[in-house]
């Protein structure tokens, strides 16, 4: 099941970095698969239903506050809920910390490159793809430049591989 979990995480990382969104079908597929794995008792991190449901609720609920203030996209929030099912409540805090540090590094690097355009292509890559404006005019930059779901997925992979070695 670790391979399936890592494959799902990789899909989220690639999609979020390239498109700056996580599609509903990908979040739903991960959540349904996590529920199936939990029902069979073969989860990659070995937690129970209670930890999984608390993790899903905490992941979704906490990031919902950021969505409500316009700081985060809905895909990031839904992905955090599905991720909580996979990793459970105990692993969620270290994953959030790791992901937040990566997202902070992303934003600091982007802001630095925006101010001092030494590597303009890297700044464009960090900003994400352009999207068409509502009126059909020339593409405009997205407001959300941080692919937070991708960083959550990377942090979850790091946690699964290295964070659980002492257990």
CSV table of N, CA and C in Angstrom, one decimal:
chain,number,residue,atom,x,y,z
A,1,UNK,N,0.8,-1.2,0.0
A,1,UNK,CA,0.0,0.0,0.0
A,1,UNK,C,0.9,1.3,0.0
A,2,UNK,N,2.1,1.1,0.5
A,2,UNK,CA,3.0,2.3,0.4
A,2,UNK,C,3.2,2.8,-1.0
A,3,UNK,N,3.3,1.8,-1.9
A,3,UNK,CA,3.5,2.2,-3.3
A,3,UNK,C,2.3,3.0,-3.9
A,4,UNK,N,1.1,2.5,-3.6
A,4,UNK,CA,-0.1,3.2,-4.0
A,4,UNK,C,-0.2,4.6,-3.4
A,5,UNK,N,0.2,4.7,-2.1
A,5,UNK,CA,0.1,6.0,-1.5
A,5,UNK,C,1.2,6.9,-2.1
A,6,UNK,N,2.4,6.4,-2.3
A,6,UNK,CA,3.4,7.3,-2.9
A,6,UNK,C,3.0,7.7,-4.4
A,7,UNK,N,2.4,6.8,-5.1
A,7,UNK,CA,2.0,7.1,-6.5
A,7,UNK,C,1.0,8.2,-6.4
A,8,UNK,N,0.0,8.1,-5.5
A,8,UNK,CA,-1.0,9.2,-5.4
A,8,UNK,C,-0.3,10.5,-5.0
A,9,UNK,N,0.6,10.5,-4.1
A,9,UNK,CA,1.4,11.7,-3.7
A,9,UNK,C,2.1,12.3,-4.9
A,10,UNK,N,2.7,11.5,-5.7
A,10,UNK,CA,3.5,11.9,-6.9
A,10,UNK,C,2.5,12.6,-7.9
A,11,UNK,N,1.4,12.0,-8.1
A,11,UNK,CA,0.4,12.6,-9.0
A,11,UNK,C,0.0,14.0,-8.5
A,12,UNK,N,-0.3,14.1,-7.2
A,12,UNK,CA,-0.6,15.4,-6.6
A,12,UNK,C,0.5,16.4,-6.8
A,13,UNK,N,1.7,16.0,-6.6
A,13,UNK,CA,2.9,16.9,-6.7
A,13,UNK,C,3.0,17.4,-8.1
A,14,UNK,N,2.9,16.5,-9.1
A,14,UNK,CA,3.1,16.9,-10.5
A,14,UNK,C,1.9,17.8,-10.9
A,15,UNK,N,0.7,17.4,-10.6
A,15,UNK,CA,-0.4,18.2,-11.0
A,15,UNK,C,-0.4,19.6,-10.4
A,16,UNK,N,-0.1,19.7,-9.1
A,16,UNK,CA,-0.2,21.0,-8.4
A,16,UNK,C,1.0,21.9,-8.9
A,17,UNK,N,2.2,21.3,-9.1
A,17,UNK,CA,3.3,22.2,-9.6
A,17,UNK,C,3.0,22.7,-11.0
A,18,UNK,N,2.4,21.8,-11.8
A,18,UNK,CA,2.2,22.2,-13.2
A,18,UNK,C,1.0,23.1,-13.4
A,19,UNK,N,-0.1,22.8,-12.7
A,19,UNK,CA,-1.3,23.6,-12.9
A,19,UNK,C,-1.7,24.5,-11.8
A,20,UNK,N,-1.1,24.4,-10.6
A,20,UNK,CA,-1.4,25.1,-9.4
A,20,UNK,C,-2.9,24.9,-9.0
A,21,UNK,N,-3.3,23.6,-9.2
A,21,UNK,CA,-4.6,23.1,-8.7
A,21,UNK,C,-4.5,21.6,-8.5
A,22,UNK,N,-5.4,21.1,-7.7
A,22,UNK,CA,-5.6,19.7,-7.5
A,22,UNK,C,-7.0,19.4,-7.9
A,23,UNK,N,-7.2,18.5,-8.9
A,23,UNK,CA,-8.5,18.2,-9.4
A,23,UNK,C,-9.3,17.4,-8.4
A,24,UNK,N,-10.6,17.6,-8.4
A,24,UNK,CA,-11.5,16.8,-7.5
A,24,UNK,C,-11.4,15.3,-7.7
A,25,UNK,N,-11.2,14.8,-8.9
A,25,UNK,CA,-11.1,13.4,-9.1
A,25,UNK,C,-9.9,12.8,-8.5
A,26,UNK,N,-8.8,13.6,-8.4
A,26,UNK,CA,-7.6,13.1,-7.8
A,26,UNK,C,-7.7,13.0,-6.3
A,27,UNK,N,-8.3,14.0,-5.7
A,27,UNK,CA,-8.6,14.0,-4.3
A,27,UNK,C,-9.5,12.9,-3.9
A,28,UNK,N,-10.6,12.8,-4.6
A,28,UNK,CA,-11.6,11.8,-4.3
A,28,UNK,C,-11.1,10.4,-4.5
A,29,UNK,N,-10.3,10.1,-5.5
A,29,UNK,CA,-9.6,8.8,-5.7
A,29,UNK,C,-8.7,8.5,-4.5
A,30,UNK,N,-8.0,9.5,-4.0
A,30,UNK,CA,-7.1,9.2,-2.9
A,30,UNK,C,-7.9,8.9,-1.6
A,31,UNK,N,-9.0,9.7,-1.4
A,31,UNK,CA,-9.8,9.5,-0.2
A,31,UNK,C,-10.5,8.1,-0.2
A,32,UNK,N,-11.1,7.8,-1.4
A,32,UNK,CA,-11.8,6.5,-1.5
A,32,UNK,C,-10.8,5.3,-1.3
A,33,UNK,N,-9.6,5.4,-1.9
A,33,UNK,CA,-8.6,4.4,-1.7
A,33,UNK,C,-8.1,4.3,-0.3
A,34,UNK,N,-8.0,5.5,0.4
A,34,UNK,CA,-7.6,5.5,1.8
A,34,UNK,C,-8.6,4.8,2.7
A,35,UNK,N,-9.9,5.0,2.4
A,35,UNK,CA,-11.0,4.4,3.1
A,35,UNK,C,-11.0,2.9,2.9
A,36,UNK,N,-10.7,2.4,1.7
A,36,UNK,CA,-10.6,1.0,1.4
A,36,UNK,C,-9.4,0.4,2.1
A,37,UNK,N,-8.3,1.0,2.1
A,37,UNK,CA,-7.1,0.5,2.8
A,37,UNK,C,-7.4,0.4,4.3
A,38,UNK,N,-8.0,1.4,4.8
A,38,UNK,CA,-8.4,1.4,6.3
A,38,UNK,C,-9.3,0.2,6.6
A,39,UNK,N,-10.3,0.0,5.7
A,39,UNK,CA,-11.3,-1.1,5.9
A,39,UNK,C,-10.6,-2.4,5.9
A,40,UNK,N,-9.5,-2.6,5.1
A,40,UNK,CA,-8.8,-3.8,5.1
A,40,UNK,C,-7.7,-3.9,6.2
A,41,UNK,N,-7.4,-2.8,6.8
A,41,UNK,CA,-6.4,-2.7,7.9
A,41,UNK,C,-5.0,-2.8,7.4
A,42,UNK,N,-4.7,-2.3,6.2
A,42,UNK,CA,-3.4,-2.4,5.7
A,42,UNK,C,-2.8,-1.0,5.3
A,43,UNK,N,-3.2,0.0,6.0
A,43,UNK,CA,-2.7,1.3,5.8
A,43,UNK,C,-1.2,1.4,5.8
A,44,UNK,N,-0.6,2.4,5.1
A,44,UNK,CA,0.8,2.5,5.0
A,44,UNK,C,1.5,3.0,6.3
A,45,UNK,N,0.7,3.6,7.2
A,45,UNK,CA,1.3,4.1,8.4
A,45,UNK,C,0.7,3.4,9.6
A,46,UNK,N,-0.2,2.4,9.4
A,46,UNK,CA,-0.6,1.5,10.5
A,46,UNK,C,-1.5,2.2,11.6
A,47,UNK,N,-2.3,3.2,11.2
A,47,UNK,CA,-3.2,3.8,12.2
A,47,UNK,C,-4.6,3.3,12.1
A,48,UNK,N,-5.4,3.6,13.1
A,48,UNK,CA,-6.8,3.1,13.1
A,48,UNK,C,-7.8,4.1,12.5
A,49,UNK,N,-9.0,3.7,12.5
A,49,UNK,CA,-10.1,4.6,12.0
A,49,UNK,C,-10.2,5.9,12.7
A,50,UNK,N,-10.1,5.8,14.0
A,50,UNK,CA,-10.2,7.1,14.8
A,50,UNK,C,-9.1,8.1,14.4
A,51,UNK,N,-7.9,7.6,14.4
A,51,UNK,CA,-6.8,8.6,14.0
A,51,UNK,C,-7.0,9.1,12.6
A,52,UNK,N,-7.5,8.2,11.7
A,52,UNK,CA,-7.7,8.6,10.3
A,52,UNK,C,-8.8,9.7,10.2
A,53,UNK,N,-9.9,9.5,10.9
A,53,UNK,CA,-11.0,10.4,10.8
A,53,UNK,C,-10.7,11.7,11.5
A,54,UNK,N,-10.0,11.7,12.6
A,54,UNK,CA,-9.5,12.9,13.2
A,54,UNK,C,-8.5,13.6,12.3
A,55,UNK,N,-7.6,12.9,11.7
A,55,UNK,CA,-6.7,13.5,10.7
A,55,UNK,C,-7.4,14.2,9.6
A,56,UNK,N,-8.4,13.5,9.0
A,56,UNK,CA,-9.1,14.1,7.9
A,56,UNK,C,-9.9,15.3,8.3
A,57,UNK,N,-10.5,15.3,9.5
A,57,UNK,CA,-11.2,16.5,10.0
A,57,UNK,C,-10.3,17.6,10.3
A,58,UNK,N,-9.2,17.3,10.9
A,58,UNK,CA,-8.2,18.4,11.3
A,58,UNK,C,-7.6,19.0,10.0
A,59,UNK,N,-7.2,18.1,9.1
A,59,UNK,CA,-6.6,18.6,7.9
A,59,UNK,C,-7.5,19.5,7.1
A,60,UNK,N,-8.7,19.1,6.9
A,60,UNK,CA,-9.7,19.8,6.2
A,60,UNK,C,-10.1,21.1,7.0
A,61,UNK,N,-10.4,20.9,8.3
A,61,UNK,CA,-10.9,22.0,9.1
A,61,UNK,C,-9.9,23.2,9.3
A,62,UNK,N,-8.7,22.8,9.5
A,62,UNK,CA,-7.6,23.8,9.8
A,62,UNK,C,-7.4,24.6,8.5
A,63,UNK,N,-7.2,23.9,7.4
A,63,UNK,CA,-6.9,24.7,6.2
A,63,UNK,C,-8.1,25.4,5.6
A,64,UNK,N,-9.3,25.0,6.0
A,64,UNK,CA,-10.5,25.7,5.6
A,64,UNK,C,-10.5,27.1,6.1
A,65,UNK,N,-9.9,27.4,7.2
A,65,UNK,CA,-9.7,28.8,7.7
A,65,UNK,C,-8.9,29.6,6.7
A,66,UNK,N,-7.8,29.0,6.2
A,66,UNK,CA,-7.0,29.7,5.2
A,66,UNK,C,-7.8,30.0,3.9
A,67,UNK,N,-8.6,29.0,3.5
A,67,UNK,CA,-9.4,29.1,2.3
A,67,UNK,C,-10.4,30.2,2.5
A,68,UNK,N,-11.0,30.3,3.6
A,68,UNK,CA,-12.1,31.3,3.9
A,68,UNK,C,-11.5,32.7,3.9
A,69,UNK,N,-10.2,32.9,4.2
A,69,UNK,CA,-9.6,34.2,4.1
A,69,UNK,C,-8.9,34.5,2.8
A,70,UNK,N,-9.1,33.5,1.8
A,70,UNK,CA,-8.5,33.7,0.5
A,70,UNK,C,-7.1,33.5,0.3
A,71,UNK,N,-6.5,32.8,1.3
A,71,UNK,CA,-5.0,32.6,1.3
A,71,UNK,C,-4.7,31.2,0.7
A,72,UNK,N,-5.7,30.4,0.4
A,72,UNK,CA,-5.4,29.0,0.0
A,72,UNK,C,-6.5,28.6,-1.0
A,73,UNK,N,-6.2,27.7,-1.9
A,73,UNK,CA,-7.2,27.2,-2.8
A,73,UNK,C,-8.0,26.1,-2.2
A,74,UNK,N,-9.2,25.8,-2.8
A,74,UNK,CA,-10.0,24.7,-2.3
A,74,UNK,C,-9.4,23.4,-2.5
A,75,UNK,N,-8.6,23.2,-3.5
A,75,UNK,CA,-8.0,21.9,-3.8
A,75,UNK,C,-7.0,21.6,-2.7
A,76,UNK,N,-6.3,22.6,-2.2
A,76,UNK,CA,-5.3,22.3,-1.1
A,76,UNK,C,-6.1,21.8,0.2
A,77,UNK,N,-7.2,22.4,0.4
A,77,UNK,CA,-8.0,22.1,1.6
A,77,UNK,C,-8.6,20.7,1.5
A,78,UNK,N,-9.1,20.3,0.3
A,78,UNK,CA,-9.7,19.0,0.1
A,78,UNK,C,-8.6,18.0,0.2
A,79,UNK,N,-7.4,18.3,-0.4
A,79,UNK,CA,-6.3,17.3,-0.4
A,79,UNK,C,-5.8,17.1,1.1
A,80,UNK,N,-5.8,18.1,1.9
A,80,UNK,CA,-5.4,18.0,3.3
A,80,UNK,C,-6.3,17.0,4.0
A,81,UNK,N,-7.6,17.1,3.7
A,81,UNK,CA,-8.6,16.2,4.3
A,81,UNK,C,-8.3,14.7,3.9
A,82,UNK,N,-8.1,14.5,2.6
A,82,UNK,CA,-7.8,13.2,2.1
A,82,UNK,C,-6.5,12.7,2.6
A,83,UNK,N,-5.5,13.5,2.7
A,83,UNK,CA,-4.2,13.2,3.3
A,83,UNK,C,-4.3,12.7,4.7
A,84,UNK,N,-5.2,13.4,5.5
A,84,UNK,CA,-5.4,13.1,6.9
A,84,UNK,C,-5.9,11.7,7.0
A,85,UNK,N,-6.7,11.2,6.1
A,85,UNK,CA,-7.2,9.8,6.1
A,85,UNK,C,-6.0,8.8,6.0
A,86,UNK,N,-5.1,9.2,5.1
A,86,UNK,CA,-4.0,8.3,4.8
A,86,UNK,C,-3.0,8.3,6.0
A,87,UNK,N,-2.7,9.4,6.6
A,87,UNK,CA,-1.6,9.5,7.6
A,87,UNK,C,-2.1,9.5,9.0
A,88,UNK,N,-3.4,9.9,9.3
A,88,UNK,CA,-3.9,10.0,10.6
A,88,UNK,C,-3.4,11.2,11.3
A,89,UNK,N,-4.0,11.4,12.5
A,89,UNK,CA,-3.8,12.6,13.2
A,89,UNK,C,-2.4,12.8,13.8
A,90,UNK,N,-1.7,11.7,14.3
A,90,UNK,CA,-0.4,11.9,14.8
A,90,UNK,C,0.7,12.4,13.8
A,91,UNK,N,0.5,12.0,12.6
A,91,UNK,CA,1.6,12.4,11.6
A,91,UNK,C,1.3,13.8,11.0
A,92,UNK,N,0.1,14.3,11.2
A,92,UNK,CA,-0.3,15.5,10.5
A,92,UNK,C,0.5,16.7,10.9
A,93,UNK,N,0.8,16.9,12.2
A,93,UNK,CA,1.5,18.0,12.6
A,93,UNK,C,2.9,18.1,12.0
A,94,UNK,N,3.7,17.0,12.1
A,94,UNK,CA,5.0,17.1,11.4
A,94,UNK,C,5.0,17.4,9.9
A,95,UNK,N,3.9,16.8,9.3
A,95,UNK,CA,3.8,17.0,7.8
A,95,UNK,C,3.4,18.5,7.6
A,96,UNK,N,2.6,19.1,8.3
A,96,UNK,CA,2.2,20.5,8.2
A,96,UNK,C,3.5,21.4,8.4
A,97,UNK,N,4.3,21.0,9.4
A,97,UNK,CA,5.5,21.8,9.6
A,97,UNK,C,6.4,21.8,8.5
A,98,UNK,N,6.7,20.6,8.0
A,98,UNK,CA,7.6,20.4,6.9
A,98,UNK,C,7.1,21.1,5.6
A,99,UNK,N,5.8,20.9,5.3
A,99,UNK,CA,5.2,21.5,4.1
A,99,UNK,C,5.2,23.1,4.3
A,100,UNK,N,5.0,23.6,5.4
A,100,UNK,CA,5.0,25.0,5.6
A,100,UNK,C,6.3,25.6,5.5
A,101,UNK,N,7.4,24.9,5.9
A,101,UNK,CA,8.7,25.3,5.7
A,101,UNK,C,9.1,25.4,4.2
A,102,UNK,N,8.7,24.3,3.5
A,102,UNK,CA,8.9,24.3,2.1
A,102,UNK,C,8.2,25.4,1.4
A,103,UNK,N,6.9,25.7,1.7
A,103,UNK,CA,6.1,26.7,1.1
A,103,UNK,C,6.7,28.1,1.4
A,104,UNK,N,7.2,28.3,2.7
A,104,UNK,CA,7.9,29.5,3.0
A,104,UNK,C,9.2,29.7,2.2
A,105,UNK,N,10.0,28.7,2.0
A,105,UNK,CA,11.2,28.8,1.2
A,105,UNK,C,10.8,29.2,-0.3
A,106,UNK,N,9.7,28.6,-0.8
A,106,UNK,CA,9.2,28.9,-2.1
A,106,UNK,C,8.9,30.3,-2.2
A,107,UNK,N,8.1,30.8,-1.3
A,107,UNK,CA,7.7,32.2,-1.4
A,107,UNK,C,8.8,33.2,-1.2
A,108,UNK,N,9.7,32.9,-0.3
A,108,UNK,CA,10.9,33.8,-0.1
A,108,UNK,C,11.8,33.8,-1.3
A,109,UNK,N,12.0,32.7,-1.9
A,109,UNK,CA,12.8,32.6,-3.2
A,109,UNK,C,12.1,33.4,-4.3
A,110,UNK,N,10.7,33.2,-4.4
A,110,UNK,CA,10.0,33.9,-5.5
A,110,UNK,C,10.0,35.4,-5.3
A,111,UNK,N,9.8,35.9,-4.0
A,111,UNK,CA,9.9,37.3,-3.7
A,111,UNK,C,11.3,37.9,-4.0
A,112,UNK,N,12.3,37.1,-3.6
A,112,UNK,CA,13.7,37.6,-3.9
A,112,UNK,C,13.9,37.7,-5.4
A,113,UNK,N,13.5,36.7,-6.1
A,113,UNK,CA,13.8,36.7,-7.6
A,113,UNK,C,12.9,37.8,-8.3
A,114,UNK,N,11.8,38.0,-7.7
A,114,UNK,CA,10.9,39.1,-8.3
A,114,UNK,C,11.5,40.5,-8.0
A,115,UNK,N,12.2,40.6,-6.9
A,115,UNK,CA,12.8,41.9,-6.5
A,115,UNK,C,14.1,42.1,-7.3
A,116,UNK,N,14.9,41.0,-7.3
A,116,UNK,CA,16.2,41.0,-8.0
A,116,UNK,C,16.2,40.0,-9.1
A,117,UNK,N,15.8,40.3,-10.3
A,117,UNK,CA,15.6,39.4,-11.3
A,117,UNK,C,16.9,38.8,-11.9
A,118,UNK,N,17.6,38.0,-11.1
A,118,UNK,CA,18.8,37.4,-11.5
A,118,UNK,C,18.5,36.2,-12.4
A,119,UNK,N,17.4,35.4,-12.0
A,119,UNK,CA,17.0,34.2,-12.8
A,119,UNK,C,15.5,34.4,-13.1
A,120,UNK,N,15.2,35.2,-14.2
A,120,UNK,CA,13.8,35.4,-14.4
A,120,UNK,C,13.0,34.2,-14.8
A,121,UNK,N,13.6,33.2,-15.4
A,121,UNK,CA,12.8,32.0,-15.7
A,121,UNK,C,12.5,31.2,-14.5
A,122,UNK,N,13.4,31.2,-13.5
A,122,UNK,CA,13.1,30.5,-12.2
A,122,UNK,C,11.9,31.2,-11.5
A,123,UNK,N,11.9,32.6,-11.5
A,123,UNK,CA,10.8,33.3,-10.9
A,123,UNK,C,9.5,33.0,-11.6
A,124,UNK,N,9.5,32.9,-12.9
A,124,UNK,CA,8.3,32.5,-13.6
A,124,UNK,C,7.8,31.1,-13.3
A,125,UNK,N,8.8,30.2,-13.2
A,125,UNK,CA,8.5,28.8,-12.8
A,125,UNK,C,7.9,28.7,-11.4
A,126,UNK,N,8.4,29.5,-10.5
A,126,UNK,CA,7.9,29.5,-9.1
A,126,UNK,C,6.5,30.2,-9.0
A,127,UNK,N,6.2,31.1,-9.9
A,127,UNK,CA,4.9,31.8,-9.9
A,127,UNK,C,3.8,30.9,-10.5
A,128,UNK,N,4.2,29.9,-11.3
A,128,UNK,CA,3.2,29.0,-11.8
A,128,UNK,C,2.7,29.5,-13.2
A,129,UNK,N,1.8,28.7,-13.8
A,129,UNK,CA,1.3,29.0,-15.1
A,129,UNK,C,0.4,30.2,-15.2
A,130,UNK,N,0.4,30.9,-16.3
A,130,UNK,CA,-0.5,32.0,-16.5
A,130,UNK,C,-1.9,31.4,-16.8
A,131,UNK,N,-2.9,32.1,-16.4
A,131,UNK,CA,-4.3,31.7,-16.8
A,131,UNK,C,-5.0,32.8,-17.5
A,132,UNK,N,-6.0,32.5,-18.3
A,132,UNK,CA,-6.7,33.5,-19.0
A,132,UNK,C,-7.6,34.3,-18.0
A,133,UNK,N,-7.7,35.5,-18.3
A,133,UNK,CA,-8.5,36.4,-17.5
A,133,UNK,C,-10.0,36.1,-17.8
A,134,UNK,N,-10.8,36.6,-16.9
A,134,UNK,CA,-12.3,36.4,-17.0
A,134,UNK,C,-12.8,37.0,-18.3
A,135,UNK,N,-12.3,38.1,-18.8
A,135,UNK,CA,-12.8,38.7,-20.0
A,135,UNK,C,-12.3,38.2,-21.3
A,136,UNK,N,-11.3,37.2,-21.2
A,136,UNK,CA,-10.8,36.6,-22.4
A,136,UNK,C,-9.6,37.4,-22.9
A,137,UNK,N,-9.1,38.4,-22.2
A,137,UNK,CA,-7.9,39.2,-22.6
A,137,UNK,C,-6.7,38.3,-22.5
A,138,UNK,N,-5.6,39.0,-22.5
A,138,UNK,CA,-4.3,38.4,-22.3
A,138,UNK,C,-4.2,37.6,-20.9
A,139,UNK,N,-3.4,36.6,-20.9
A,139,UNK,CA,-3.3,35.8,-19.6
A,139,UNK,C,-2.8,36.7,-18.5
A,140,UNK,N,-3.3,36.4,-17.3
A,140,UNK,CA,-2.8,37.1,-16.1
A,140,UNK,C,-2.2,36.1,-15.1
A,141,UNK,N,-1.4,36.6,-14.2
A,141,UNK,CA,-0.8,35.7,-13.2
A,141,UNK,C,-1.8,35.3,-12.2
A,142,UNK,N,-1.7,34.1,-11.7
A,142,UNK,CA,-2.5,33.6,-10.6
A,142,UNK,C,-2.1,34.3,-9.3
A,143,UNK,N,-3.1,34.5,-8.4
A,143,UNK,CA,-2.8,35.1,-7.2
A,143,UNK,C,-2.1,34.1,-6.2
A,144,UNK,N,-2.4,32.8,-6.3
A,144,UNK,CA,-1.9,31.8,-5.5
A,144,UNK,C,-0.7,31.2,-6.1
A,145,UNK,N,0.5,31.6,-5.7
A,145,UNK,CA,1.7,31.0,-6.4
A,145,UNK,C,2.3,29.8,-5.7
A,146,UNK,N,1.8,29.6,-4.4
A,146,UNK,CA,2.4,28.4,-3.7
A,146,UNK,C,1.5,27.2,-3.9
A,147,UNK,N,2.2,26.1,-4.5
A,147,UNK,CA,1.5,24.9,-4.6
A,147,UNK,C,1.5,24.1,-3.3
A,148,UNK,N,0.6,24.5,-2.4
A,148,UNK,CA,0.7,23.9,-1.0
A,148,UNK,C,0.4,22.5,-1.0
A,149,UNK,N,-0.5,22.0,-1.8
A,149,UNK,CA,-0.9,20.6,-1.8
A,149,UNK,C,0.4,19.8,-2.2
A,150,UNK,N,1.1,20.3,-3.2
A,150,UNK,CA,2.4,19.6,-3.6
A,150,UNK,C,3.3,19.5,-2.4
A,151,UNK,N,3.5,20.6,-1.7
A,151,UNK,CA,4.4,20.6,-0.5
A,151,UNK,C,3.9,19.6,0.6
A,152,UNK,N,2.5,19.6,0.8
A,152,UNK,CA,2.0,18.6,1.7
A,152,UNK,C,2.3,17.2,1.3
A,153,UNK,N,2.1,16.9,0.0
A,153,UNK,CA,2.4,15.6,-0.5
A,153,UNK,C,3.9,15.2,-0.4
A,154,UNK,N,4.8,16.2,-0.7
A,154,UNK,CA,6.2,15.9,-0.5
A,154,UNK,C,6.6,15.7,0.9
A,155,UNK,N,6.0,16.5,1.8
A,155,UNK,CA,6.2,16.3,3.3
A,155,UNK,C,5.7,14.9,3.7
A,156,UNK,N,4.5,14.5,3.2
A,156,UNK,CA,4.0,13.2,3.6
A,156,UNK,C,4.9,12.1,3.2
A,157,UNK,N,5.5,12.2,2.0
A,157,UNK,CA,6.4,11.2,1.5
A,157,UNK,C,7.7,11.2,2.3
A,158,UNK,N,8.2,12.3,2.7
A,158,UNK,CA,9.3,12.4,3.6
A,158,UNK,C,9.0,11.8,4.9
A,159,UNK,N,7.9,12.1,5.4
A,159,UNK,CA,7.5,11.5,6.8
A,159,UNK,C,7.4,10.0,6.7
A,160,UNK,N,6.8,9.5,5.6
A,160,UNK,CA,6.6,8.1,5.5
A,160,UNK,C,7.9,7.4,5.4
A,161,UNK,N,8.8,7.9,4.7
A,161,UNK,CA,10.1,7.3,4.5
A,161,UNK,C,11.1,7.4,5.7
A,162,UNK,N,11.2,8.7,6.2
A,162,UNK,CA,12.2,8.9,7.2
A,162,UNK,C,11.6,9.2,8.6
A,163,UNK,N,10.5,9.8,8.7
A,163,UNK,CA,9.9,10.2,10.0
A,163,UNK,C,9.5,9.0,10.9
A,164,UNK,N,9.2,7.9,10.3
A,164,UNK,CA,8.8,6.7,11.0
A,164,UNK,C,9.8,5.7,11.3
A,165,UNK,N,11.1,6.0,11.0
A,165,UNK,CA,12.1,5.0,11.2
A,165,UNK,C,12.4,4.6,12.7
A,166,UNK,N,12.1,5.6,13.6
A,166,UNK,CA,12.3,5.3,15.0
A,166,UNK,C,11.2,4.5,15.6
A,167,UNK,N,10.2,4.2,14.9
A,167,UNK,CA,9.0,3.6,15.5
A,167,UNK,C,8.9,2.1,15.2
